[in-house]
CSV table of C-alpha atoms and ligand atoms in Angstrom, one decimal:
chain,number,residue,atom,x,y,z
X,1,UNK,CA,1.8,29.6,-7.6
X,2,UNK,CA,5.4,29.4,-9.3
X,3,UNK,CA,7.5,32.7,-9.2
X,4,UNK,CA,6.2,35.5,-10.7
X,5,UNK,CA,4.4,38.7,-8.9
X,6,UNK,CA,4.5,38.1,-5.4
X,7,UNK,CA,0.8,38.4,-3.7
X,8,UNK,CA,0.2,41.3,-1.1
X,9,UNK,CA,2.3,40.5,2.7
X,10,UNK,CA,0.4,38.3,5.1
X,11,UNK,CA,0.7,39.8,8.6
X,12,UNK,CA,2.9,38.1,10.6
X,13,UNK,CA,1.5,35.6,13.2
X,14,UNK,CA,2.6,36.1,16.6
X,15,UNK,CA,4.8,33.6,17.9
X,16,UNK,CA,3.0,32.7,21.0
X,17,UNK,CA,0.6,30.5,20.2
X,18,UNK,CA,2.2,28.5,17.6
X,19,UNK,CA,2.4,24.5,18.7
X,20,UNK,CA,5.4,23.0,17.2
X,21,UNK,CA,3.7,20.1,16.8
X,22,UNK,CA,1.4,21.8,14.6
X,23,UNK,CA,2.2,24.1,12.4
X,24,UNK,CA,1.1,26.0,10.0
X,25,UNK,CA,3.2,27.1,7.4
X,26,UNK,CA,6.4,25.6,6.0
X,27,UNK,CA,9.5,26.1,3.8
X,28,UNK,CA,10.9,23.2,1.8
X,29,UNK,CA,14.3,23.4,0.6
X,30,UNK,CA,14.4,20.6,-2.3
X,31,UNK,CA,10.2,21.7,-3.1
X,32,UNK,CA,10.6,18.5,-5.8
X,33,UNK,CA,11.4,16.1,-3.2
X,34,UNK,CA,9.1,13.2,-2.8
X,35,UNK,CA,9.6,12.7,1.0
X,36,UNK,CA,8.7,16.0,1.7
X,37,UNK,CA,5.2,16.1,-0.2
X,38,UNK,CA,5.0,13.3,1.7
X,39,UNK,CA,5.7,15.1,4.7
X,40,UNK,CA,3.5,18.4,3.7
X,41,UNK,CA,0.5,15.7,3.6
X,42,UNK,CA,1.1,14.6,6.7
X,43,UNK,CA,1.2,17.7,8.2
X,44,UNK,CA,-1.9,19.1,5.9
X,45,UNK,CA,-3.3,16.8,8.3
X,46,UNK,CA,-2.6,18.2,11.0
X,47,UNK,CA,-3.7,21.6,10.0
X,48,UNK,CA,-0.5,22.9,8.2
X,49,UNK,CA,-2.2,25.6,5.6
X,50,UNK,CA,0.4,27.2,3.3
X,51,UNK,CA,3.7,25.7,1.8
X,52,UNK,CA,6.7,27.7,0.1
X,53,UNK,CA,8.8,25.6,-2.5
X,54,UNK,CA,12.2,26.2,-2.9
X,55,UNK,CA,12.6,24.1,-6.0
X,56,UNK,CA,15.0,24.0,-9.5
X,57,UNK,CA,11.8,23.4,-11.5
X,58,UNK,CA,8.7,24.8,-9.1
X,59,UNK,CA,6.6,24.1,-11.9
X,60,UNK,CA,6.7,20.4,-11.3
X,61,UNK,CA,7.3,20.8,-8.0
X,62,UNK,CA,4.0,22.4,-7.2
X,63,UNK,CA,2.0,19.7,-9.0
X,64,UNK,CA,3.5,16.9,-7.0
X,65,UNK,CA,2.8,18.7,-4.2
X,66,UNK,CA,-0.6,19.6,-5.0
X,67,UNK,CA,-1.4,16.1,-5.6
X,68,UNK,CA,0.1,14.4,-2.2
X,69,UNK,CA,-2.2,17.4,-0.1
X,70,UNK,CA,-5.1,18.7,-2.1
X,71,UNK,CA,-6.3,22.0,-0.4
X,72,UNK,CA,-2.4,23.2,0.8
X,73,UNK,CA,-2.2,27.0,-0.3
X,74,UNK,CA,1.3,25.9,-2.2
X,75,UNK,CA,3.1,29.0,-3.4
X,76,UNK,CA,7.1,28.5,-5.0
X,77,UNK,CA,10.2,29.9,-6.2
X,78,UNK,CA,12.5,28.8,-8.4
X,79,UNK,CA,15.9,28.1,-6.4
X,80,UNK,CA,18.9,26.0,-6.7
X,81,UNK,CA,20.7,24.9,-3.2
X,82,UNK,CA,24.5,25.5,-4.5
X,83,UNK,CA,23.7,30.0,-5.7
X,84,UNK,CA,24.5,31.0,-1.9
X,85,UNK,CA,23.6,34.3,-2.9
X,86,UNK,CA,20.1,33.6,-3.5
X,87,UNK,CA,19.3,32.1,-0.1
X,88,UNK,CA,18.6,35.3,2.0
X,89,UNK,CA,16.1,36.5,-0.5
X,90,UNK,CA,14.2,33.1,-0.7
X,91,UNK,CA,13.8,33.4,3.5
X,92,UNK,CA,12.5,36.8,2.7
X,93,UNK,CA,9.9,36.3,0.0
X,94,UNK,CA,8.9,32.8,1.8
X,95,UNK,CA,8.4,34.9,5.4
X,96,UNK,CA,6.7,37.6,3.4
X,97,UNK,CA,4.5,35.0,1.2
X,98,UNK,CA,3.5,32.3,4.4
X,99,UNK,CA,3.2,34.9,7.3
X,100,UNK,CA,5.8,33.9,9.1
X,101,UNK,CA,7.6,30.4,8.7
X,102,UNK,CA,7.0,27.5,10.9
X,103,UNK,CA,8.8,24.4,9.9
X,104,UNK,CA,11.9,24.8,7.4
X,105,UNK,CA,12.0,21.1,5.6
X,106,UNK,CA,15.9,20.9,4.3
X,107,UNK,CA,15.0,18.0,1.3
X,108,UNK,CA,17.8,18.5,-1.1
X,109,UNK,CA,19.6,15.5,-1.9
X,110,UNK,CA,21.4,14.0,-4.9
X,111,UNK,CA,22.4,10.7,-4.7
X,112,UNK,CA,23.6,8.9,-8.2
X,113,UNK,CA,24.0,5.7,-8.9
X,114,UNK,CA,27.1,4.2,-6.8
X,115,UNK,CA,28.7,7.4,-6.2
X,116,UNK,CA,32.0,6.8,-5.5
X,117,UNK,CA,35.3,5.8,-7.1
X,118,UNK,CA,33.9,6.6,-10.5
X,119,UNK,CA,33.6,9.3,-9.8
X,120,UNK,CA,35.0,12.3,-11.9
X,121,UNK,CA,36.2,15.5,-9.6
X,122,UNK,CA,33.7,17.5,-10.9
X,123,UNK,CA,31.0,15.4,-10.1
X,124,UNK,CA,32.2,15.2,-6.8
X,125,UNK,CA,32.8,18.6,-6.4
X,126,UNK,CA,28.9,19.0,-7.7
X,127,UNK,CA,27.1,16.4,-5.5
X,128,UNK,CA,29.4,17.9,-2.2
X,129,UNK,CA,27.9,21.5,-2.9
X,130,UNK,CA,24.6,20.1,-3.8
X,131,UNK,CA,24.2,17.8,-0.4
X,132,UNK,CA,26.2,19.8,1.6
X,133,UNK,CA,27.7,23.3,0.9
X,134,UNK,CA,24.5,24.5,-0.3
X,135,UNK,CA,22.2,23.0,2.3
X,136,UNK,CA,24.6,24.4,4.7
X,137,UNK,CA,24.7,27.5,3.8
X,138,UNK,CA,21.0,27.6,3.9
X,139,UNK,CA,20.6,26.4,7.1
X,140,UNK,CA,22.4,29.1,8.2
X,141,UNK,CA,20.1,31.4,7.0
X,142,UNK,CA,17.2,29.8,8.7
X,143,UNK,CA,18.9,29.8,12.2
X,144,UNK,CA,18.7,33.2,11.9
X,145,UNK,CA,15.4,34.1,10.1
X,146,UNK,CA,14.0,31.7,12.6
X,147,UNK,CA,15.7,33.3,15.9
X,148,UNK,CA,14.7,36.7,14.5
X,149,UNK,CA,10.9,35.7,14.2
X,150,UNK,CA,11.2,34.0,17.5
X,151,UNK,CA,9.8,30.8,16.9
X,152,UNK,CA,10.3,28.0,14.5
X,153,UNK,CA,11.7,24.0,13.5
X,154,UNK,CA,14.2,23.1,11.5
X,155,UNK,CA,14.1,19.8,10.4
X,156,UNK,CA,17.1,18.6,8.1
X,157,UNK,CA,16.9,15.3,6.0
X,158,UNK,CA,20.1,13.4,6.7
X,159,UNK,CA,21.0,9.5,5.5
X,160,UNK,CA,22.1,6.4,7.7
X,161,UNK,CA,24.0,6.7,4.6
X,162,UNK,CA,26.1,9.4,6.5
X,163,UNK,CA,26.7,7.9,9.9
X,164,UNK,CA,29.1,5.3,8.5
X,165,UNK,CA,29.9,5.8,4.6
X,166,UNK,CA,30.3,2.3,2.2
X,167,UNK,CA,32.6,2.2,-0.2
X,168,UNK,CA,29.9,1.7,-2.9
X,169,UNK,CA,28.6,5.8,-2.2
X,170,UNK,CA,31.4,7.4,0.1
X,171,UNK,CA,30.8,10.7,-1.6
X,172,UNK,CA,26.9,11.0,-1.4
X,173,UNK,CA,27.7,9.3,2.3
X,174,UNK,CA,30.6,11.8,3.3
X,175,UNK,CA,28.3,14.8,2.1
X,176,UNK,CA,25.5,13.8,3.9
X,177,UNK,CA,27.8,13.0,7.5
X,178,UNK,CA,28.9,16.7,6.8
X,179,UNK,CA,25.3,17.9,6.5
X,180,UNK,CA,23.9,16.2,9.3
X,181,UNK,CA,27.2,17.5,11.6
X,182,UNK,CA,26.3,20.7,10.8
X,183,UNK,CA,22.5,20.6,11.8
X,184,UNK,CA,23.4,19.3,14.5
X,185,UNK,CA,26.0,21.9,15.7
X,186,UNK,CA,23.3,24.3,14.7
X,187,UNK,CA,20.9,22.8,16.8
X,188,UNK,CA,23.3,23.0,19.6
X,189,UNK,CA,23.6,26.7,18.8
X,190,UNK,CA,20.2,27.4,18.8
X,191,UNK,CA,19.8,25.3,22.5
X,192,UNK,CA,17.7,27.4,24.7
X,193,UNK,CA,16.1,29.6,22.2
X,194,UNK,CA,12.6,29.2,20.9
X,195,UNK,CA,14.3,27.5,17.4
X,196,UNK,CA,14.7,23.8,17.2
X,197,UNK,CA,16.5,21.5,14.5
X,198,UNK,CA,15.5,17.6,14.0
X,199,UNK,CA,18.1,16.2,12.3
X,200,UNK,CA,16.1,12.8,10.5
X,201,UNK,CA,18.6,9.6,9.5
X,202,UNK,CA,15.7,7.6,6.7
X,203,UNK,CA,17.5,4.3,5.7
X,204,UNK,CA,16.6,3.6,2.0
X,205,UNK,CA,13.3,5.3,0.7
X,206,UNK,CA,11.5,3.8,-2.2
X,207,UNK,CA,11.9,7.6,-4.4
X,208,UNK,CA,12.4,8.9,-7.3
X,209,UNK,CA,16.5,9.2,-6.0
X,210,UNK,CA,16.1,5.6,-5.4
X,211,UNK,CA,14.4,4.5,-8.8
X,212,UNK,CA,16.2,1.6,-10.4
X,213,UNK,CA,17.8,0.4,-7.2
X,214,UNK,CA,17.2,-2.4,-5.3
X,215,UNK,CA,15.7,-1.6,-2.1
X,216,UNK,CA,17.8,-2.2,0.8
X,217,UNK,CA,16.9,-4.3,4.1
X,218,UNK,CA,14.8,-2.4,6.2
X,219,UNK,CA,13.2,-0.4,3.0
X,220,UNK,CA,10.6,2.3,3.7
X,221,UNK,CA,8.5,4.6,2.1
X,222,UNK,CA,7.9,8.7,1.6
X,223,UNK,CA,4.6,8.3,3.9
X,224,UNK,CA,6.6,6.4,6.8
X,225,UNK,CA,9.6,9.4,6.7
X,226,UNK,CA,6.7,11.7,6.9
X,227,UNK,CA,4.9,10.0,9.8
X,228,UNK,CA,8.0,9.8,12.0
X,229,UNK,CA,8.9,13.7,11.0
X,230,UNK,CA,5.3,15.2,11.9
X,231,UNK,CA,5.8,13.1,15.4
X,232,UNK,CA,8.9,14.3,15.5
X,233,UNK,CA,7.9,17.5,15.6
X,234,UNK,CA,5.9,16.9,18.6
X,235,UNK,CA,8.3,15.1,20.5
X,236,UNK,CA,11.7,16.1,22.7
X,237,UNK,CA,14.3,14.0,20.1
X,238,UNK,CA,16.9,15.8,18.1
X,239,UNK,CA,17.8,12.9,15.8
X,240,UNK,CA,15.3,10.4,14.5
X,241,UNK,CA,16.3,7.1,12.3
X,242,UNK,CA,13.9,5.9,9.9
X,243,UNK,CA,12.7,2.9,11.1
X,244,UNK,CA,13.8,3.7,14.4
X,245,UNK,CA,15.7,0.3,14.6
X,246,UNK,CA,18.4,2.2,11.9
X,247,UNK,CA,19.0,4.4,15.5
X,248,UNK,CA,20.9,1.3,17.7
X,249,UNK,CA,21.6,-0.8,15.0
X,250,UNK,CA,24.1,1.9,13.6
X,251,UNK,CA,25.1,3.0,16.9
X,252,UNK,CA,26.7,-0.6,16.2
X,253,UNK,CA,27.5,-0.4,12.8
X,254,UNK,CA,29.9,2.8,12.9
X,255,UNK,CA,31.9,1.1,15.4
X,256,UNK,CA,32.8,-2.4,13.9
X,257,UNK,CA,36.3,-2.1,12.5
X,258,UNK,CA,36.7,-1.5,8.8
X,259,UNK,CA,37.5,-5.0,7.9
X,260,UNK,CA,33.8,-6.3,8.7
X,261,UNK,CA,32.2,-3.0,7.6
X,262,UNK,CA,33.9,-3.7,4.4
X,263,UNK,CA,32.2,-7.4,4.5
X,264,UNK,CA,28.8,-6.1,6.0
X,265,UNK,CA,28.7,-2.9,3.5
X,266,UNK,CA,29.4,-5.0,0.5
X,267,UNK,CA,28.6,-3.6,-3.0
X,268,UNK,CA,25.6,-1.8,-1.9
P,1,NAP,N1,15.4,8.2,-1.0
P,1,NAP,C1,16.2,7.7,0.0
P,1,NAP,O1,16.5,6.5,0.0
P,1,NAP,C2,16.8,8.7,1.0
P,1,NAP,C3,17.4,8.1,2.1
P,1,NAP,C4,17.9,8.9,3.1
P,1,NAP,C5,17.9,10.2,3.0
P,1,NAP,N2,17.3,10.8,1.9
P,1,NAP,C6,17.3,12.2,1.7
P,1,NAP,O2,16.0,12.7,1.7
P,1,NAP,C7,16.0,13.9,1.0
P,1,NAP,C8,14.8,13.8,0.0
P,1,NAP,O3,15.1,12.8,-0.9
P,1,NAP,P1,13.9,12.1,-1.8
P,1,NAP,O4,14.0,10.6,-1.6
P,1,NAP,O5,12.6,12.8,-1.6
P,1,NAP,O6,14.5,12.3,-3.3
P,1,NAP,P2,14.0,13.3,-4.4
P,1,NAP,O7,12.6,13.1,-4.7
P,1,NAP,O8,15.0,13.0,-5.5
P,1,NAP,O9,14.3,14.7,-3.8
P,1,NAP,C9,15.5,15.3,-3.7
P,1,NAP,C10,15.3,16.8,-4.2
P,1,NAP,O10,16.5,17.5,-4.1
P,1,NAP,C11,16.5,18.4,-5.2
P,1,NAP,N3,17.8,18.9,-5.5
P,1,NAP,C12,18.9,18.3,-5.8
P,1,NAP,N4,19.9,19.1,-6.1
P,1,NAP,C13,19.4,20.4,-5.8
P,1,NAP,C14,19.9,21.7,-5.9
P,1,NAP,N5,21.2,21.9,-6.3
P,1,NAP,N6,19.1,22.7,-5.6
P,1,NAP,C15,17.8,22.5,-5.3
P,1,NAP,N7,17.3,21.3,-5.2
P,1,NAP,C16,18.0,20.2,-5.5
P,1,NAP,C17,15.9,17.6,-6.3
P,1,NAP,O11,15.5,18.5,-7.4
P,1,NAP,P3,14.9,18.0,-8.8
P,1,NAP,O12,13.5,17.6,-8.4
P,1,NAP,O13,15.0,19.1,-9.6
P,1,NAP,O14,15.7,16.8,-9.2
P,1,NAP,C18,14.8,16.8,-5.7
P,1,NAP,O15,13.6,17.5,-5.7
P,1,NAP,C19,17.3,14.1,0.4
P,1,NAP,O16,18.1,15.0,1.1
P,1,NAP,C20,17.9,12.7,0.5
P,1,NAP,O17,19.4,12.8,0.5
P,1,NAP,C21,16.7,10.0,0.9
């Protein structure tokens, strides 16, 4: 149900007795993205019930979401990442609309073809605020909406892309690298409380941010992000790569000196 008048409040559900590796309702940041339907599927699957999209057209975004998990109670709002002042309300009306919020899915992302030295500054001022100011900022409201509730997972969509920019998408790589700092400084934050964040590194996703491109080595899909977040969110780790060989192999990668990441990173 795009915005429009809000149904009656949902009591709250207490927060023993939620299993993070279950849950029930969620919060997508990004509602249009195709890696998260992917991900509310997989967690429809696992008895997730009701989905809040945060989306620029929730429209659209509600039909994609509809299709990838027939039988999701999928309610929306129309939100864009980079009007700060809208984000406290949107963790509002989502608590008030799901019961109490579960999972917070962070899936905003613009990427561009070859972002980089082409680049006009306002289209790098844009894609910085939309992959990381905004996010940010976000985030920070669902540390604390989470911690007040008492219970809840943040999971963030990150980018090997950010662990070690090429020169072909520096900007998109740089904003993601500051993203992916911050969730993990918030996780940190949050240690020892009953909030967690997963900070997940996909390679290249075949997407609709991906359409045109040739798929990189180690190419995976929207069902294969989703597979390794809903175990993810069963499991102890704090940052997941996507394959998992993405983990080591840029563990590597980030430290070979810039004259052979320059050969290795090519063009791409
Ligand atoms: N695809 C890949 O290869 C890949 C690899 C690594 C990481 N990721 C990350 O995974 C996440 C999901 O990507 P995806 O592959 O599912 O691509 P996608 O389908 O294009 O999803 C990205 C979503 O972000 C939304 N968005 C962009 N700017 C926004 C803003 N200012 N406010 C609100 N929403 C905004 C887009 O909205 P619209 O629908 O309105 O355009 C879109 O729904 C992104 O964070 C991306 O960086 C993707």
């Amino acid at each position: 149900m795009p915005e429009g008048t809000a149904p009656p409040p949902r009591p709250a559900p207490p927060a023993a007795g939620v299993d993070p590796s279950r849950p029930r309702t969620a919060l997508v940041l990004g509602g249009g993205s195709e890696i998260a339907a992917a991900c509310l599927a997989a967690l429809a699957a696992r008895g997730l019930q009701r989905a809040h999209l945060a989306a620029r057209r929730p429209d659209e975004a509600t039909a994609l979401v509809e299709r990838a998990a027939p039988g999701l109670e999928v309610t929306a709002t129309e939100w864009d990442a980079t009007d700060v002042a809208s984000h406290e309300a949107l963790f509002a009306r989502a608590g008030t609309e799901l019961g109490g919020i579960d999972v917070v899915l962070c899936a905003v992302g613009m990427l561009g073809h070859h972002a980089g030295i082409d680049m006009v500054p306002a289209d790098v001022d844009a894609m910085v605020r939309a992959n990381f100011a905004g996010p940010a900022a976000a985030l920070a409201v669902a540390g604390t909406a989470l911690q007040a509730q008492g219970h809840g997972t943040i999971v963030v969509l990150s980018s090997v892309a950010g662990v070690r920019p090429r020169r072909s998408n520096y900007v998109y790589g740089s904003s993601k690298a500051g993203l992916d700092a911050f969730a993990q400084g918030l996780g940190d934050a949050l240690h020892g409380t009953a909030v967690r964040v997963i900070v997940v590194r996909p390679g290249f996703v075949t997407s609709k941010m991906t359409e045109g491109l040739d798929p990189a080595p180690l190419a995976t899909d929207p069902a294969t992000v989703a597979a390794a977040v809903a175990g993810a969110l069963g499991g102890r780790r704090e940052v997941v790569s996507v394959p998992g060989v993405l983990g080591p192999a840029f563990g590597v990668l980030r430290n070979v000196p810039r004259r052979a990441w320059r050969a290795i990173a090519g063009d791409r």
